[in-house]
Tab-separated table of C-alpha atoms in Angstrom:
chain	number	residue	atom	x	y	z
A	1	UNK	CA	0.000	0.000	0.000
A	2	UNK	CA	2.830	2.369	0.898
A	3	UNK	CA	4.613	1.522	-2.363
A	4	UNK	CA	1.502	2.462	-4.292
A	5	UNK	CA	1.287	5.816	-2.504
A	6	UNK	CA	4.943	6.493	-3.235
A	7	UNK	CA	4.361	5.754	-6.915
A	8	UNK	CA	1.353	8.096	-7.024
A	9	UNK	CA	3.335	10.805	-5.232
A	10	UNK	CA	6.240	10.456	-7.667
A	11	UNK	CA	3.806	10.546	-10.560
A	12	UNK	CA	2.107	13.721	-9.274
A	13	UNK	CA	5.445	15.445	-8.638
A	14	UNK	CA	6.618	14.512	-12.137
A	15	UNK	CA	3.433	15.905	-13.658
A	16	UNK	CA	3.826	19.102	-11.620
A	17	UNK	CA	7.376	19.753	-12.853
A	18	UNK	CA	6.416	18.769	-16.390
A	19	UNK	CA	3.572	21.308	-16.318
A	20	UNK	CA	5.938	24.042	-15.087
A	21	UNK	CA	8.464	23.202	-17.808
A	22	UNK	CA	5.751	23.257	-20.468
A	23	UNK	CA	4.549	26.642	-19.162
A	24	UNK	CA	8.031	28.158	-19.498
A	25	UNK	CA	8.531	26.683	-22.967
A	26	UNK	CA	5.216	28.071	-24.183
A	27	UNK	CA	6.047	31.449	-22.628
A	28	UNK	CA	9.395	31.621	-24.399
A	29	UNK	CA	7.809	30.641	-27.700
A	30	UNK	CA	5.005	33.200	-27.298
A	31	UNK	CA	7.123	36.160	-26.287
A	32	UNK	CA	9.883	35.240	-28.699
A	33	UNK	CA	7.490	35.331	-31.632
A	34	UNK	CA	5.166	38.088	-30.410
A	35	UNK	CA	6.860	40.656	-32.660
A	36	UNK	CA	5.546	38.708	-35.626
A	37	UNK	CA	1.959	39.214	-34.530
A	38	UNK	CA	2.150	42.543	-32.707
A	39	UNK	CA	3.667	45.514	-34.513
A	40	UNK	CA	6.114	47.533	-32.462
A	41	UNK	CA	4.918	50.983	-31.421
A	42	UNK	CA	6.263	53.569	-33.867
A	43	UNK	CA	7.678	56.755	-32.401
A	44	UNK	CA	5.476	59.773	-33.111
A	45	UNK	CA	6.828	61.816	-36.008
A	46	UNK	CA	5.321	65.297	-35.852
A	47	UNK	CA	7.056	68.524	-36.828
A	48	UNK	CA	6.405	71.041	-34.011
A	49	UNK	CA	3.662	73.566	-34.726
A	50	UNK	CA	4.143	77.336	-34.367
A	51	UNK	CA	7.876	76.845	-33.967
A	52	UNK	CA	10.243	78.658	-36.309
A	53	UNK	CA	12.516	76.300	-38.237
A	54	UNK	CA	15.791	77.793	-39.437
A	55	UNK	CA	16.725	76.416	-42.873
A	56	UNK	CA	19.919	78.477	-42.978
A	57	UNK	CA	20.458	79.762	-46.528
A	58	UNK	CA	16.932	78.701	-47.503
A	59	UNK	CA	15.173	80.997	-45.045
A	60	UNK	CA	12.843	80.180	-42.176
A	61	UNK	CA	9.390	78.680	-41.824
A	62	UNK	CA	6.821	77.600	-39.269
A	63	UNK	CA	3.687	75.472	-39.399
A	64	UNK	CA	0.835	77.602	-38.084
A	65	UNK	CA	-1.758	74.836	-38.316
A	66	UNK	CA	-2.198	71.294	-39.639
A	67	UNK	CA	-5.768	69.933	-39.839
A	68	UNK	CA	-7.001	66.529	-40.984
A	69	UNK	CA	-10.582	66.128	-42.226
A	70	UNK	CA	-11.354	62.424	-41.814
A	71	UNK	CA	-14.655	62.640	-43.677
A	72	UNK	CA	-13.248	64.290	-46.797
A	73	UNK	CA	-9.844	62.557	-46.627
A	74	UNK	CA	-8.348	66.016	-46.865
A	75	UNK	CA	-5.711	68.065	-45.046
A	76	UNK	CA	-5.094	71.781	-44.697
A	77	UNK	CA	-1.657	73.075	-43.744
A	78	UNK	CA	-0.844	76.736	-43.110
A	79	UNK	CA	2.819	77.668	-43.520
A	80	UNK	CA	4.441	80.979	-42.618
A	81	UNK	CA	7.730	81.428	-44.473
A	82	UNK	CA	10.448	84.060	-44.315
A	83	UNK	CA	12.972	84.743	-47.089
A	84	UNK	CA	12.400	81.350	-48.672
A	85	UNK	CA	11.792	82.678	-52.179
A	86	UNK	CA	12.653	85.660	-54.354
A	87	UNK	CA	12.265	86.743	-57.983
A	88	UNK	CA	14.565	83.904	-59.077
A	89	UNK	CA	12.986	81.075	-57.141
A	90	UNK	CA	9.645	79.422	-56.485
A	91	UNK	CA	8.518	77.025	-53.793
A	92	UNK	CA	6.935	73.753	-54.824
A	93	UNK	CA	5.407	71.045	-52.667
A	94	UNK	CA	5.000	67.281	-52.821
A	95	UNK	CA	3.464	64.850	-50.358
A	96	UNK	CA	3.391	61.141	-49.576
A	97	UNK	CA	1.968	58.968	-46.791
A	98	UNK	CA	3.749	56.227	-44.892
A	99	UNK	CA	0.942	53.829	-45.760
A	100	UNK	CA	1.720	54.077	-49.480
A	101	UNK	CA	5.091	55.719	-50.041
A	102	UNK	CA	5.058	54.888	-53.768
A	103	UNK	CA	1.965	56.938	-54.551
A	104	UNK	CA	2.344	60.741	-54.403
A	105	UNK	CA	-0.619	62.607	-52.960
A	106	UNK	CA	-2.341	65.520	-54.649
A	107	UNK	CA	-1.151	68.760	-53.017
A	108	UNK	CA	-1.728	72.353	-54.086
A	109	UNK	CA	-1.274	75.840	-52.681
A	110	UNK	CA	-4.831	77.217	-52.574
A	111	UNK	CA	-3.630	80.525	-51.121
A	112	UNK	CA	-0.346	82.455	-51.204
A	113	UNK	CA	0.202	85.975	-49.931
A	114	UNK	CA	3.113	87.671	-48.136
A	115	UNK	CA	4.961	84.359	-47.804
A	116	UNK	CA	1.917	82.693	-46.218
A	117	UNK	CA	0.884	79.433	-47.879
A	118	UNK	CA	-2.300	77.437	-47.362
A	119	UNK	CA	-1.851	73.924	-48.715
A	120	UNK	CA	-4.569	71.361	-49.393
A	121	UNK	CA	-3.734	67.672	-49.609
A	122	UNK	CA	-6.416	65.497	-51.205
A	123	UNK	CA	-7.131	61.770	-51.176
A	124	UNK	CA	-5.330	61.178	-47.889
A	125	UNK	CA	-5.639	57.417	-47.271
A	126	UNK	CA	-7.469	56.107	-44.236
A	127	UNK	CA	-5.033	55.101	-41.493
A	128	UNK	CA	-2.283	57.036	-43.274
A	129	UNK	CA	-0.021	56.470	-40.227
A	130	UNK	CA	2.339	59.349	-40.992
A	131	UNK	CA	2.435	61.921	-43.766
A	132	UNK	CA	5.272	64.004	-45.170
A	133	UNK	CA	5.323	67.286	-47.088
A	134	UNK	CA	8.494	68.021	-49.022
A	135	UNK	CA	9.444	71.593	-49.866
A	136	UNK	CA	11.304	72.085	-53.135
A	137	UNK	CA	13.028	75.263	-54.251
A	138	UNK	CA	12.799	75.747	-58.001
A	139	UNK	CA	15.391	78.068	-59.550
A	140	UNK	CA	14.470	79.746	-62.815
A	141	UNK	CA	16.989	79.815	-65.637
A	142	UNK	CA	17.625	83.555	-66.045
A	143	UNK	CA	19.512	83.021	-69.320
A	144	UNK	CA	16.247	82.076	-71.015
A	145	UNK	CA	14.159	85.025	-69.849
A	146	UNK	CA	14.805	87.072	-72.990
A	147	UNK	CA	14.589	84.218	-75.454
A	148	UNK	CA	11.468	83.102	-77.284
A	149	UNK	CA	11.248	79.762	-75.547
A	150	UNK	CA	9.893	78.364	-72.332
A	151	UNK	CA	12.014	78.653	-69.231
A	152	UNK	CA	14.110	75.674	-68.431
A	153	UNK	CA	13.882	74.634	-64.835
A	154	UNK	CA	16.671	73.042	-62.924
A	155	UNK	CA	16.111	70.054	-60.730
A	156	UNK	CA	14.200	70.960	-57.603
A	157	UNK	CA	16.068	69.724	-54.528
A	158	UNK	CA	14.217	69.077	-51.280
A	159	UNK	CA	15.107	71.855	-48.831
A	160	UNK	CA	12.925	70.637	-45.958
A	161	UNK	CA	10.462	67.892	-45.044
A	162	UNK	CA	7.553	68.382	-42.653
A	163	UNK	CA	5.742	65.532	-40.929
A	164	UNK	CA	2.471	64.809	-39.199
A	165	UNK	CA	1.271	61.700	-37.368
A	166	UNK	CA	-2.296	60.401	-37.369
A	167	UNK	CA	-2.104	59.906	-33.580
A	168	UNK	CA	-1.577	63.607	-32.833
A	169	UNK	CA	-2.764	65.578	-35.871
A	170	UNK	CA	-5.627	67.990	-35.212
A	171	UNK	CA	-8.970	66.695	-36.499
A	172	UNK	CA	-11.347	69.205	-38.017
A	173	UNK	CA	-13.321	70.335	-41.035
A	174	UNK	CA	-11.490	71.541	-44.141
A	175	UNK	CA	-13.468	73.751	-46.508
A	176	UNK	CA	-12.495	75.268	-49.834
A	177	UNK	CA	-12.832	79.066	-49.666
A	178	UNK	CA	-12.337	81.994	-51.984
A	179	UNK	CA	-9.341	84.328	-51.814
A	180	UNK	CA	-11.247	86.854	-49.698
A	181	UNK	CA	-12.126	84.302	-47.016
A	182	UNK	CA	-8.607	82.900	-46.970
A	183	UNK	CA	-7.244	86.420	-46.543
A	184	UNK	CA	-9.495	86.986	-43.531
A	185	UNK	CA	-8.598	83.569	-42.075
A	186	UNK	CA	-4.873	84.230	-42.337
A	187	UNK	CA	-5.214	87.787	-41.009
A	188	UNK	CA	-7.216	86.648	-37.971
A	189	UNK	CA	-4.732	83.906	-37.212
A	190	UNK	CA	-1.745	86.232	-37.537
A	191	UNK	CA	-3.424	88.839	-35.314
A	192	UNK	CA	-4.034	86.205	-32.629
A	193	UNK	CA	-0.447	84.981	-32.793
A	194	UNK	CA	0.917	88.533	-32.760
A	195	UNK	CA	-1.178	89.383	-29.696
A	196	UNK	CA	0.244	86.355	-27.894
A	197	UNK	CA	3.755	87.413	-28.895
A	198	UNK	CA	3.215	90.894	-27.433
A	199	UNK	CA	2.118	89.372	-24.118
A	200	UNK	CA	5.207	87.163	-24.103
A	201	UNK	CA	7.371	90.220	-24.760
A	202	UNK	CA	5.713	92.075	-21.889
A	203	UNK	CA	6.523	89.203	-19.535
A	204	UNK	CA	10.132	89.166	-20.728
A	205	UNK	CA	10.416	92.921	-20.249
A	206	UNK	CA	9.130	92.660	-16.684
A	207	UNK	CA	11.777	90.042	-15.933
A	208	UNK	CA	14.595	92.104	-17.476
A	209	UNK	CA	13.418	95.264	-15.722
A	210	UNK	CA	13.375	93.443	-12.380
A	211	UNK	CA	16.949	92.264	-12.946
A	212	UNK	CA	17.935	95.804	-13.959
A	213	UNK	CA	16.436	97.232	-10.742
A	214	UNK	CA	18.274	94.675	-8.602
A	215	UNK	CA	21.581	95.521	-10.277
A	216	UNK	CA	20.956	99.230	-9.802
A	217	UNK	CA	20.132	98.766	-6.098
A	218	UNK	CA	23.338	96.801	-5.600
A	219	UNK	CA	25.279	99.516	-7.410
A	220	UNK	CA	23.797	102.282	-5.204
A	221	UNK	CA	24.691	100.352	-2.052
A	222	UNK	CA	28.293	100.023	-3.222
A	223	UNK	CA	28.473	103.736	-4.054
A	224	UNK	CA	27.085	104.663	-0.626
A	225	UNK	CA	29.821	102.678	1.107
A	226	UNK	CA	32.712	104.273	-0.783
A	227	UNK	CA	32.944	107.166	1.689
A	228	UNK	CA	33.957	104.863	4.548
A	229	UNK	CA	36.469	102.701	2.672
A	230	UNK	CA	40.223	102.804	2.343
A	231	UNK	CA	41.868	103.557	-0.984
A	232	UNK	CA	42.429	99.859	-1.724
A	233	UNK	CA	38.835	99.026	-0.807
A	234	UNK	CA	37.579	101.849	-3.016
A	235	UNK	CA	39.509	100.445	-5.983
A	236	UNK	CA	37.858	97.045	-5.477
A	237	UNK	CA	34.416	98.611	-5.045
A	238	UNK	CA	34.792	100.802	-8.134
A	239	UNK	CA	35.686	97.715	-10.164
A	240	UNK	CA	32.480	96.055	-8.949
A	241	UNK	CA	30.490	99.170	-9.843
A	242	UNK	CA	32.053	99.162	-13.309
A	243	UNK	CA	31.038	95.518	-13.838
A	244	UNK	CA	27.499	96.295	-12.667
A	245	UNK	CA	27.304	99.210	-15.113
A	246	UNK	CA	28.267	96.891	-17.951
A	247	UNK	CA	25.651	94.339	-16.940
A	248	UNK	CA	23.029	97.069	-16.697
A	249	UNK	CA	23.913	98.290	-20.201
A	250	UNK	CA	23.387	94.769	-21.554
A	251	UNK	CA	20.016	94.461	-19.803
A	252	UNK	CA	18.946	97.904	-21.020
A	253	UNK	CA	19.732	96.949	-24.619
A	254	UNK	CA	17.673	93.763	-24.227
A	255	UNK	CA	14.748	95.787	-22.878
A	256	UNK	CA	14.985	98.233	-25.795
A	257	UNK	CA	15.203	95.350	-28.266
A	258	UNK	CA	12.064	93.718	-26.871
A	259	UNK	CA	10.207	97.038	-26.868
A	260	UNK	CA	11.162	97.667	-30.507
A	261	UNK	CA	9.957	94.172	-31.415
A	262	UNK	CA	6.626	94.810	-29.699
A	263	UNK	CA	6.222	98.094	-31.573
A	264	UNK	CA	6.831	96.318	-34.886
A	265	UNK	CA	4.280	93.665	-33.964
A	266	UNK	CA	1.682	96.313	-33.058
A	267	UNK	CA	2.262	97.981	-36.424
A	268	UNK	CA	1.844	94.585	-38.093
A	269	UNK	CA	-1.481	94.063	-36.301
A	270	UNK	CA	-2.713	97.443	-37.537
A	271	UNK	CA	-1.748	96.554	-41.113
A	272	UNK	CA	-3.605	93.247	-40.836
A	273	UNK	CA	-6.702	94.988	-39.479
A	274	UNK	CA	-6.525	97.474	-42.339
A	275	UNK	CA	-6.222	94.585	-44.788
A	276	UNK	CA	-9.412	93.084	-43.380
A	277	UNK	CA	-11.184	96.427	-43.736
A	278	UNK	CA	-10.007	96.696	-47.339
A	279	UNK	CA	-11.681	93.396	-48.236
A	280	UNK	CA	-14.880	94.267	-46.391
A	281	UNK	CA	-14.456	92.680	-42.966
């Protein structure tokens, strides 16, 4: 009877360890092959909005807004550029989605004024994953301007690529408008952004002015103590006062620079408001 119990006990223990071993084997197989069945999380690829991008010799640009209309499979992108084109060059755009990199998307500039571009991208595929806009600078062949033939265009190199990601892109309605409505839309947006910039400048000025006051107070304290110092101490104190004067000059120039920037922005806002009045808004 005892032998039978020992056999059953050995059998149960063997089954227990066999079950544990099978569990580990299945776990290794599952997790080792999970990448086949579960796609790895892609890092989000989104060019920052309302952030100036310095393209060095090709100027500067920022994305004011990027909207995706899921119902119309359409996107609207508003770009603000600075010194990116002149009488010899044009900007061109192309677009492609990560879902189908071999098929270019239809993209056109529906509005262009004062280096502001509104781009529309059509037939954006569902679940596009990520989407890229390439900026090309096209240089005209000036040698052909006075000849009776069409201009030859050089190859258009990509000077920048902008990205959006379906996980973070703003969802909204995209409507086709006339030039008048686009002008108002851009003017309103630029006024809002300029107003925010003025507030930021005011905050910066308050900070610089506070630092300037602290430096000036320290300077006055040093000057007040000169009367009771020895010659050697006065030399040291005067050196400190000189350094404070230099720091105060730097801070004063920063304050004046910010104030001048704010004045330019206010003038810009007035021009934009006048532009709206000119078109009847």
